[in-house]
Coordinates of C-alpha atoms in Angstrom, one line a residue:
M56 CA -9.0 73.4 67.7
T57 CA -11.7 70.9 68.7
D58 CA -12.0 68.5 71.5
E59 CA -12.1 65.5 69.1
F60 CA -8.8 66.8 67.5
K61 CA -7.2 67.2 71.2
N62 CA -8.5 63.7 72.4
A63 CA -6.8 62.3 69.2
F64 CA -3.8 63.7 69.8
K65 CA -3.8 62.8 73.4
N66 CA -4.4 59.2 72.2
L67 CA -1.2 59.0 70.2
S68 CA 2.0 57.5 71.1
I69 CA 5.1 59.7 72.2
N70 CA 6.6 58.8 68.6
E71 CA 3.4 59.5 67.0
K72 CA 2.9 63.0 68.7
R73 CA 6.4 63.9 67.7
N74 CA 5.8 62.9 64.2
Q75 CA 2.5 64.7 64.0
I76 CA 4.1 68.0 65.6
S77 CA 7.0 67.5 62.7
N78 CA 4.0 67.2 60.0
E79 CA 2.2 70.3 61.5
M80 CA 5.5 72.5 61.0
L81 CA 6.1 71.0 57.6
V82 CA 2.8 72.1 56.5
I83 CA 3.4 75.6 57.9
S84 CA 6.6 75.7 56.1
E85 CA 5.3 75.1 52.6
L86 CA 2.6 77.6 53.4
I87 CA 5.3 80.1 53.8
K88 CA 7.6 78.8 51.0
N89 CA 4.0 78.9 48.5
Y90 CA 3.6 82.5 49.6
E91 CA 7.0 83.6 49.2
N92 CA 7.0 82.0 46.0
S93 CA 3.9 84.0 44.9
V94 CA 5.0 87.1 45.6
G95 CA 8.6 86.5 44.0
I96 CA 10.7 86.0 47.0
S97 CA 13.2 83.5 47.2
S98 CA 12.8 81.2 50.3
I99 CA 15.7 80.4 52.8
L100 CA 13.4 78.4 55.1
D101 CA 14.8 75.0 56.1
V102 CA 12.5 73.0 58.5
K103 CA 13.8 69.3 59.4
N104 CA 11.4 66.4 59.1
Y105 CA 11.0 64.1 62.1
D106 CA 10.5 61.5 59.8
L107 CA 14.0 61.5 58.8
V108 CA 15.5 61.3 62.3
K109 CA 13.2 59.3 64.3
D110 CA 15.3 56.2 64.2
A111 CA 17.9 58.2 66.0
N112 CA 15.8 57.5 69.3
L113 CA 16.1 61.3 70.1
S114 CA 16.0 62.1 73.9
E115 CA 13.3 64.5 75.3
N116 CA 15.9 67.0 75.4
E117 CA 17.2 66.3 71.8
M118 CA 13.5 66.3 70.8
L119 CA 12.8 70.0 72.3
D120 CA 15.9 71.3 70.4
F121 CA 14.9 69.9 67.3
I122 CA 11.3 71.4 67.7
Y123 CA 12.7 74.6 69.0
E124 CA 15.1 75.0 65.9
N125 CA 12.1 74.3 63.3
I126 CA 10.3 77.1 65.4
Y127 CA 12.9 79.4 65.1
N128 CA 13.5 79.0 61.6
I129 CA 9.7 79.4 60.9
Q130 CA 9.5 82.6 63.0
R131 CA 12.6 84.0 61.3
E132 CA 11.2 83.4 58.0
I133 CA 7.6 85.3 59.1
I134 CA 9.5 88.2 60.6
T135 CA 11.5 88.5 57.3
I136 CA 8.1 88.2 55.0
L137 CA 6.5 90.9 57.3
S138 CA 9.3 93.3 56.9
I139 CA 9.7 92.9 53.1
N140 CA 6.0 93.6 52.7
K141 CA 5.6 96.7 54.9

């Protein structure tokens, strides 16, 4: 990551940062799903979109739970892919 990207992220509001992190996780999940589709694996990956819950005014603790759940689901799906493709 370049300093330009780091500085751009640093200058975002808290809500914009939350949304950007969510968007990055959604991109990762789509990459995983596309790969699974290309090799004939049914995807069960579920990554939540922050845009759909941001009006709920999540606390920092709730936001960390939200991020953790998404990361856990992504990790679980990657482990499954790697175990199938051995």
